[in-house]
Amino acid sequence: MSYSMVSYRNAGIFATDSALLHQLIRHHPMTEYLLLHMNFVGRYYQGLRPAQWDAVTLARLCQPQDPPSPFFAVSEAALRYAHLLDQGTISQADVYRQKFLVQLESIPFFYQHGLWIEAAYFEARYVRNPRQARVYLQKARFRLMDQQDTFAPEAAIAWAEGNYEQAAAKARQAIAATYQHLCLGEEIAAQQALKFLL
């Protein structure tokens, strides 16, 4: 008789670390994707910003899933959005922002708040529509989030409304808050994006 040292059941809709390990050991069809994703995220945490993501790796991460899943569709759109936005390709980034917005409320709520934050920031910064940006920011507040997550979109909203001193103050708060992130690549990109407000 053999025994497993780890539980490989999912916790509700979560795949636990043990479940992921079990998939890797048994060469589950998702194994290659999971390994690629872990490597990708690891490099992101070490300082690889979205503009520097390798196009081949990004394409492999964004392959359609079978059966189709709203979660993977949102994930693909969000990855491509971040990559294009950090490269300064604003109109193309917005195409993928619209794609993740369409399906955002169909994925678990605890994955939503960061993308509502992104949508609010983009709407204020690039569309200069503070009213709609506030709608997206309110949706983010209904999800799990820290207060510091609101600093960047609030700075962009103040800027779009012509409150430039308030925008600069919020931008400084947002930049200071990025130093608390574990993800160095995200920190670098966020700080660069907010400098225009200072």
PDB file of C-alpha atoms in Angstrom:
ATOM      1  CA  MET A   1       0.000   0.000   0.000  1.00  0.00           C
ATOM      2  CA  SER A   2       1.336   3.456  -0.862  1.00  0.00           C
ATOM      3  CA  TYR A   3       0.495   6.762   0.690  1.00  0.00           C
ATOM      4  CA  SER A   4       0.677  10.289  -0.674  1.00  0.00           C
ATOM      5  CA  MET A   5       2.473  12.870   1.464  1.00  0.00           C
ATOM      6  CA  VAL A   6       0.440  15.699  -0.036  1.00  0.00           C
ATOM      7  CA  SER A   7      -3.209  16.266  -0.730  1.00  0.00           C
ATOM      8  CA  TYR A   8      -3.833  16.813  -4.429  1.00  0.00           C
ATOM      9  CA  ARG A   9      -7.440  17.926  -4.181  1.00  0.00           C
ATOM     10  CA  ASN A  10      -8.495  21.347  -5.253  1.00  0.00           C
ATOM     11  CA  ALA A  11      -9.701  23.738  -2.574  1.00  0.00           C
ATOM     12  CA  GLY A  12     -13.033  24.830  -3.992  1.00  0.00           C
ATOM     13  CA  ILE A  13     -12.259  26.588  -7.267  1.00  0.00           C
ATOM     14  CA  PHE A  14      -8.567  26.895  -6.351  1.00  0.00           C
ATOM     15  CA  ALA A  15      -5.932  24.449  -7.519  1.00  0.00           C
ATOM     16  CA  THR A  16      -3.724  24.014  -4.450  1.00  0.00           C
ATOM     17  CA  ASP A  17       0.061  23.874  -4.739  1.00  0.00           C
ATOM     18  CA  SER A  18      -0.212  20.159  -4.019  1.00  0.00           C
ATOM     19  CA  ALA A  19      -2.703  19.729  -6.864  1.00  0.00           C
ATOM     20  CA  LEU A  20      -0.346  21.505  -9.240  1.00  0.00           C
ATOM     21  CA  LEU A  21       2.575  19.345  -8.064  1.00  0.00           C
ATOM     22  CA  HIS A  22       0.477  16.247  -8.641  1.00  0.00           C
ATOM     23  CA  GLN A  23      -0.276  17.378 -12.204  1.00  0.00           C
ATOM     24  CA  LEU A  24       3.415  17.916 -12.889  1.00  0.00           C
ATOM     25  CA  ILE A  25       4.370  14.478 -11.535  1.00  0.00           C
ATOM     26  CA  ARG A  26       1.692  12.705 -13.590  1.00  0.00           C
ATOM     27  CA  HIS A  27       2.490  14.642 -16.803  1.00  0.00           C
ATOM     28  CA  HIS A  28      -0.954  16.149 -16.982  1.00  0.00           C
ATOM     29  CA  PRO A  29      -1.728  17.828 -20.348  1.00  0.00           C
ATOM     30  CA  MET A  30      -1.374  21.173 -18.561  1.00  0.00           C
ATOM     31  CA  THR A  31       2.147  20.321 -17.339  1.00  0.00           C
ATOM     32  CA  GLU A  32       4.021  22.182 -20.085  1.00  0.00           C
ATOM     33  CA  TYR A  33       1.792  25.209 -19.640  1.00  0.00           C
ATOM     34  CA  LEU A  34       2.272  25.198 -15.860  1.00  0.00           C
ATOM     35  CA  LEU A  35       6.063  24.927 -16.128  1.00  0.00           C
ATOM     36  CA  LEU A  36       6.155  27.692 -18.717  1.00  0.00           C
ATOM     37  CA  HIS A  37       3.903  29.866 -16.586  1.00  0.00           C
ATOM     38  CA  MET A  38       6.015  29.340 -13.445  1.00  0.00           C
ATOM     39  CA  ASN A  39       9.190  30.244 -15.341  1.00  0.00           C
ATOM     40  CA  PHE A  40       7.498  33.291 -16.843  1.00  0.00           C
ATOM     41  CA  VAL A  41       6.194  34.538 -13.486  1.00  0.00           C
ATOM     42  CA  GLY A  42       9.569  33.888 -11.845  1.00  0.00           C
ATOM     43  CA  ARG A  43      11.352  36.103 -14.361  1.00  0.00           C
ATOM     44  CA  TYR A  44       8.655  38.777 -13.926  1.00  0.00           C
ATOM     45  CA  TYR A  45       9.275  38.784 -10.179  1.00  0.00           C
ATOM     46  CA  GLN A  46      13.019  39.122 -10.818  1.00  0.00           C
ATOM     47  CA  GLY A  47      12.546  42.313 -12.824  1.00  0.00           C
ATOM     48  CA  LEU A  48      11.522  41.413 -16.372  1.00  0.00           C
ATOM     49  CA  ARG A  49       8.991  44.110 -17.204  1.00  0.00           C
ATOM     50  CA  PRO A  50       6.045  43.460 -19.598  1.00  0.00           C
ATOM     51  CA  ALA A  51       7.660  45.304 -22.525  1.00  0.00           C
ATOM     52  CA  GLN A  52      10.516  42.782 -22.406  1.00  0.00           C
ATOM     53  CA  TRP A  53       8.383  39.645 -22.445  1.00  0.00           C
ATOM     54  CA  ASP A  54       9.483  37.247 -25.165  1.00  0.00           C
ATOM     55  CA  ALA A  55       6.906  37.132 -27.983  1.00  0.00           C
ATOM     56  CA  VAL A  56       7.274  33.355 -28.494  1.00  0.00           C
ATOM     57  CA  THR A  57       6.759  32.590 -24.810  1.00  0.00           C
ATOM     58  CA  LEU A  58       3.848  35.015 -24.643  1.00  0.00           C
ATOM     59  CA  ALA A  59       2.213  33.325 -27.643  1.00  0.00           C
ATOM     60  CA  ARG A  60       2.569  29.902 -25.997  1.00  0.00           C
ATOM     61  CA  LEU A  61       1.041  31.209 -22.772  1.00  0.00           C
ATOM     62  CA  CYS A  62      -1.852  32.670 -24.754  1.00  0.00           C
ATOM     63  CA  GLN A  63      -2.763  29.506 -26.676  1.00  0.00           C
ATOM     64  CA  PRO A  64      -6.532  28.791 -26.618  1.00  0.00           C
ATOM     65  CA  GLN A  65      -7.559  26.239 -24.002  1.00  0.00           C
ATOM     66  CA  ASP A  66      -9.737  23.227 -24.747  1.00  0.00           C
ATOM     67  CA  PRO A  67     -12.443  23.421 -23.569  1.00  0.00           C
ATOM     68  CA  PRO A  68     -12.568  27.224 -23.826  1.00  0.00           C
ATOM     69  CA  SER A  69     -12.397  28.959 -20.480  1.00  0.00           C
ATOM     70  CA  PRO A  70     -13.328  32.570 -19.610  1.00  0.00           C
ATOM     71  CA  PHE A  71     -10.460  32.571 -17.104  1.00  0.00           C
ATOM     72  CA  PHE A  72      -7.867  31.797 -19.780  1.00  0.00           C
ATOM     73  CA  ALA A  73      -9.483  34.239 -22.222  1.00  0.00           C
ATOM     74  CA  VAL A  74      -9.220  37.019 -19.615  1.00  0.00           C
ATOM     75  CA  SER A  75      -5.677  35.941 -18.739  1.00  0.00           C
ATOM     76  CA  GLU A  76      -4.590  36.015 -22.383  1.00  0.00           C
ATOM     77  CA  ALA A  77      -6.101  39.454 -22.959  1.00  0.00           C
ATOM     78  CA  ALA A  78      -4.547  40.804 -19.742  1.00  0.00           C
ATOM     79  CA  LEU A  79      -1.082  39.506 -20.640  1.00  0.00           C
ATOM     80  CA  ARG A  80      -1.234  40.973 -24.128  1.00  0.00           C
ATOM     81  CA  TYR A  81      -2.602  44.251 -22.746  1.00  0.00           C
ATOM     82  CA  ALA A  82       0.268  44.592 -20.264  1.00  0.00           C
ATOM     83  CA  HIS A  83       2.862  43.745 -22.924  1.00  0.00           C
ATOM     84  CA  LEU A  84       1.530  46.264 -25.451  1.00  0.00           C
ATOM     85  CA  LEU A  85       0.866  49.028 -22.928  1.00  0.00           C
ATOM     86  CA  ASP A  86       4.384  48.841 -21.520  1.00  0.00           C
ATOM     87  CA  GLN A  87       5.711  49.034 -25.082  1.00  0.00           C
ATOM     88  CA  GLY A  88       3.694  52.213 -25.603  1.00  0.00           C
ATOM     89  CA  THR A  89       1.337  50.678 -28.182  1.00  0.00           C
ATOM     90  CA  ILE A  90      -1.715  52.303 -26.631  1.00  0.00           C
ATOM     91  CA  SER A  91      -4.426  51.670 -29.240  1.00  0.00           C
ATOM     92  CA  GLN A  92      -3.530  47.977 -29.534  1.00  0.00           C
ATOM     93  CA  ALA A  93      -3.387  47.636 -25.763  1.00  0.00           C
ATOM     94  CA  ASP A  94      -6.914  49.026 -25.591  1.00  0.00           C
ATOM     95  CA  VAL A  95      -8.148  46.300 -27.955  1.00  0.00           C
ATOM     96  CA  TYR A  96      -7.100  43.704 -25.365  1.00  0.00           C
ATOM     97  CA  ARG A  97      -8.405  45.823 -22.476  1.00  0.00           C
ATOM     98  CA  GLN A  98     -11.840  45.714 -24.114  1.00  0.00           C
ATOM     99  CA  LYS A  99     -11.494  41.939 -24.505  1.00  0.00           C
ATOM    100  CA  PHE A 100     -10.799  41.320 -20.842  1.00  0.00           C
ATOM    101  CA  LEU A 101     -13.506  43.775 -19.753  1.00  0.00           C
ATOM    102  CA  VAL A 102     -16.168  41.850 -21.695  1.00  0.00           C
ATOM    103  CA  GLN A 103     -15.545  38.650 -19.707  1.00  0.00           C
ATOM    104  CA  LEU A 104     -14.137  40.040 -16.473  1.00  0.00           C
ATOM    105  CA  GLU A 105     -17.216  39.432 -14.316  1.00  0.00           C
ATOM    106  CA  SER A 106     -17.387  35.796 -15.442  1.00  0.00           C
ATOM    107  CA  ILE A 107     -14.191  34.856 -13.582  1.00  0.00           C
ATOM    108  CA  PRO A 108     -13.766  34.495  -9.781  1.00  0.00           C
ATOM    109  CA  PHE A 109     -14.105  37.879  -8.090  1.00  0.00           C
ATOM    110  CA  PHE A 110     -10.732  37.724  -6.309  1.00  0.00           C
ATOM    111  CA  TYR A 111      -8.991  37.728  -9.718  1.00  0.00           C
ATOM    112  CA  GLN A 112     -10.940  40.736 -10.918  1.00  0.00           C
ATOM    113  CA  HIS A 113      -9.794  43.691  -8.825  1.00  0.00           C
ATOM    114  CA  GLY A 114      -6.379  44.192 -10.451  1.00  0.00           C
ATOM    115  CA  LEU A 115      -7.939  44.355 -13.893  1.00  0.00           C
ATOM    116  CA  TRP A 116     -10.651  46.797 -12.778  1.00  0.00           C
ATOM    117  CA  ILE A 117      -7.785  48.923 -11.432  1.00  0.00           C
ATOM    118  CA  GLU A 118      -6.013  48.683 -14.804  1.00  0.00           C
ATOM    119  CA  ALA A 119      -9.205  49.562 -16.653  1.00  0.00           C
ATOM    120  CA  ALA A 120      -9.740  52.618 -14.423  1.00  0.00           C
ATOM    121  CA  TYR A 121      -6.169  53.835 -14.856  1.00  0.00           C
ATOM    122  CA  PHE A 122      -6.264  53.409 -18.642  1.00  0.00           C
ATOM    123  CA  GLU A 123      -9.664  55.106 -18.931  1.00  0.00           C
ATOM    124  CA  ALA A 124      -8.436  58.180 -17.049  1.00  0.00           C
ATOM    125  CA  ARG A 125      -4.917  58.332 -18.461  1.00  0.00           C
ATOM    126  CA  TYR A 126      -5.447  57.539 -22.139  1.00  0.00           C
ATOM    127  CA  VAL A 127      -9.165  58.038 -22.802  1.00  0.00           C
ATOM    128  CA  ARG A 128      -9.389  61.011 -20.396  1.00  0.00           C
ATOM    129  CA  ASN A 129     -12.797  59.870 -19.223  1.00  0.00           C
ATOM    130  CA  PRO A 130     -12.706  60.252 -15.421  1.00  0.00           C
ATOM    131  CA  ARG A 131     -16.408  59.440 -15.007  1.00  0.00           C
ATOM    132  CA  GLN A 132     -16.056  55.969 -16.535  1.00  0.00           C
ATOM    133  CA  ALA A 133     -12.748  55.492 -14.729  1.00  0.00           C
ATOM    134  CA  ARG A 134     -14.579  56.032 -11.435  1.00  0.00           C
ATOM    135  CA  VAL A 135     -17.118  53.357 -12.426  1.00  0.00           C
ATOM    136  CA  TYR A 136     -14.303  50.842 -12.934  1.00  0.00           C
ATOM    137  CA  LEU A 137     -12.613  51.929  -9.703  1.00  0.00           C
ATOM    138  CA  GLN A 138     -15.856  51.391  -7.783  1.00  0.00           C
ATOM    139  CA  LYS A 139     -16.083  47.869  -9.190  1.00  0.00           C
ATOM    140  CA  ALA A 140     -12.541  47.237  -7.949  1.00  0.00           C
ATOM    141  CA  ARG A 141     -13.488  48.386  -4.452  1.00  0.00           C
ATOM    142  CA  PHE A 142     -16.109  45.638  -4.222  1.00  0.00           C
ATOM    143  CA  ARG A 143     -13.337  43.060  -4.695  1.00  0.00           C
ATOM    144  CA  LEU A 144     -10.419  42.091  -2.479  1.00  0.00           C
ATOM    145  CA  MET A 145      -7.896  44.918  -2.545  1.00  0.00           C
ATOM    146  CA  ASP A 146      -5.575  47.101  -0.496  1.00  0.00           C
ATOM    147  CA  GLN A 147      -6.144  50.836  -0.249  1.00  0.00           C
ATOM    148  CA  GLN A 148      -2.766  51.457  -1.903  1.00  0.00           C
ATOM    149  CA  ASP A 149      -4.069  49.779  -5.063  1.00  0.00           C
ATOM    150  CA  THR A 150      -6.267  52.818  -5.702  1.00  0.00           C
ATOM    151  CA  PHE A 151      -3.432  55.373  -5.724  1.00  0.00           C
ATOM    152  CA  ALA A 152      -2.468  55.031  -9.409  1.00  0.00           C
ATOM    153  CA  PRO A 153      -6.000  55.232 -10.872  1.00  0.00           C
ATOM    154  CA  GLU A 154      -6.894  58.034  -8.442  1.00  0.00           C
ATOM    155  CA  ALA A 155      -3.816  59.945  -9.632  1.00  0.00           C
ATOM    156  CA  ALA A 156      -4.807  59.471 -13.267  1.00  0.00           C
ATOM    157  CA  ILE A 157      -8.409  60.500 -12.537  1.00  0.00           C
ATOM    158  CA  ALA A 158      -7.258  63.683 -10.782  1.00  0.00           C
ATOM    159  CA  TRP A 159      -5.014  64.458 -13.769  1.00  0.00           C
ATOM    160  CA  ALA A 160      -7.873  63.868 -16.243  1.00  0.00           C
ATOM    161  CA  GLU A 161     -10.033  66.275 -14.204  1.00  0.00           C
ATOM    162  CA  GLY A 162      -7.302  68.930 -14.259  1.00  0.00           C
ATOM    163  CA  ASN A 163      -6.384  68.595 -10.572  1.00  0.00           C
ATOM    164  CA  TYR A 164      -2.659  68.411 -11.271  1.00  0.00           C
ATOM    165  CA  GLU A 165      -1.370  68.996  -7.718  1.00  0.00           C
ATOM    166  CA  GLN A 166      -3.627  66.242  -6.380  1.00  0.00           C
ATOM    167  CA  ALA A 167      -2.559  64.003  -9.254  1.00  0.00           C
ATOM    168  CA  ALA A 168       1.125  64.512  -8.418  1.00  0.00           C
ATOM    169  CA  ALA A 169       0.512  63.819  -4.713  1.00  0.00           C
ATOM    170  CA  LYS A 170      -1.363  60.602  -5.498  1.00  0.00           C
ATOM    171  CA  ALA A 171       1.311  59.594  -7.996  1.00  0.00           C
ATOM    172  CA  ARG A 172       3.970  59.953  -5.312  1.00  0.00           C
ATOM    173  CA  GLN A 173       1.879  57.744  -3.017  1.00  0.00           C
ATOM    174  CA  ALA A 174       1.492  55.194  -5.798  1.00  0.00           C
ATOM    175  CA  ILE A 175       5.220  55.130  -6.560  1.00  0.00           C
ATOM    176  CA  ALA A 176       6.049  54.733  -2.859  1.00  0.00           C
ATOM    177  CA  ALA A 177       3.553  51.857  -2.646  1.00  0.00           C
ATOM    178  CA  THR A 178       5.203  49.981  -5.527  1.00  0.00           C
ATOM    179  CA  TYR A 179       8.242  49.413  -3.323  1.00  0.00           C
ATOM    180  CA  GLN A 180       6.080  47.096  -1.233  1.00  0.00           C
ATOM    181  CA  HIS A 181       5.432  44.807  -4.209  1.00  0.00           C
ATOM    182  CA  LEU A 182       7.258  41.519  -4.508  1.00  0.00           C
ATOM    183  CA  CYS A 183       7.063  41.720  -8.289  1.00  0.00           C
ATOM    184  CA  LEU A 184      10.048  43.759  -9.470  1.00  0.00           C
ATOM    185  CA  GLY A 185       9.003  43.811 -13.139  1.00  0.00           C
ATOM    186  CA  GLU A 186       5.596  45.255 -12.245  1.00  0.00           C
ATOM    187  CA  GLU A 187       7.244  47.773  -9.891  1.00  0.00           C
ATOM    188  CA  ILE A 188       9.577  49.084 -12.604  1.00  0.00           C
ATOM    189  CA  ALA A 189       6.790  49.438 -15.179  1.00  0.00           C
ATOM    190  CA  ALA A 190       4.391  51.089 -12.702  1.00  0.00           C
ATOM    191  CA  GLN A 191       6.920  53.663 -11.568  1.00  0.00           C
ATOM    192  CA  GLN A 192       7.772  54.565 -15.167  1.00  0.00           C
ATOM    193  CA  ALA A 193       4.087  54.904 -16.076  1.00  0.00           C
ATOM    194  CA  LEU A 194       3.396  57.311 -13.203  1.00  0.00           C
ATOM    195  CA  LYS A 195       6.312  59.688 -13.754  1.00  0.00           C
ATOM    196  CA  PHE A 196       4.338  61.789 -16.244  1.00  0.00           C
ATOM    197  CA  LEU A 197       2.135  62.986 -13.355  1.00  0.00           C
ATOM    198  CA  LEU A 198       4.963  64.463 -11.313  1.00  0.00           C
TER     199      LEU A 198
END
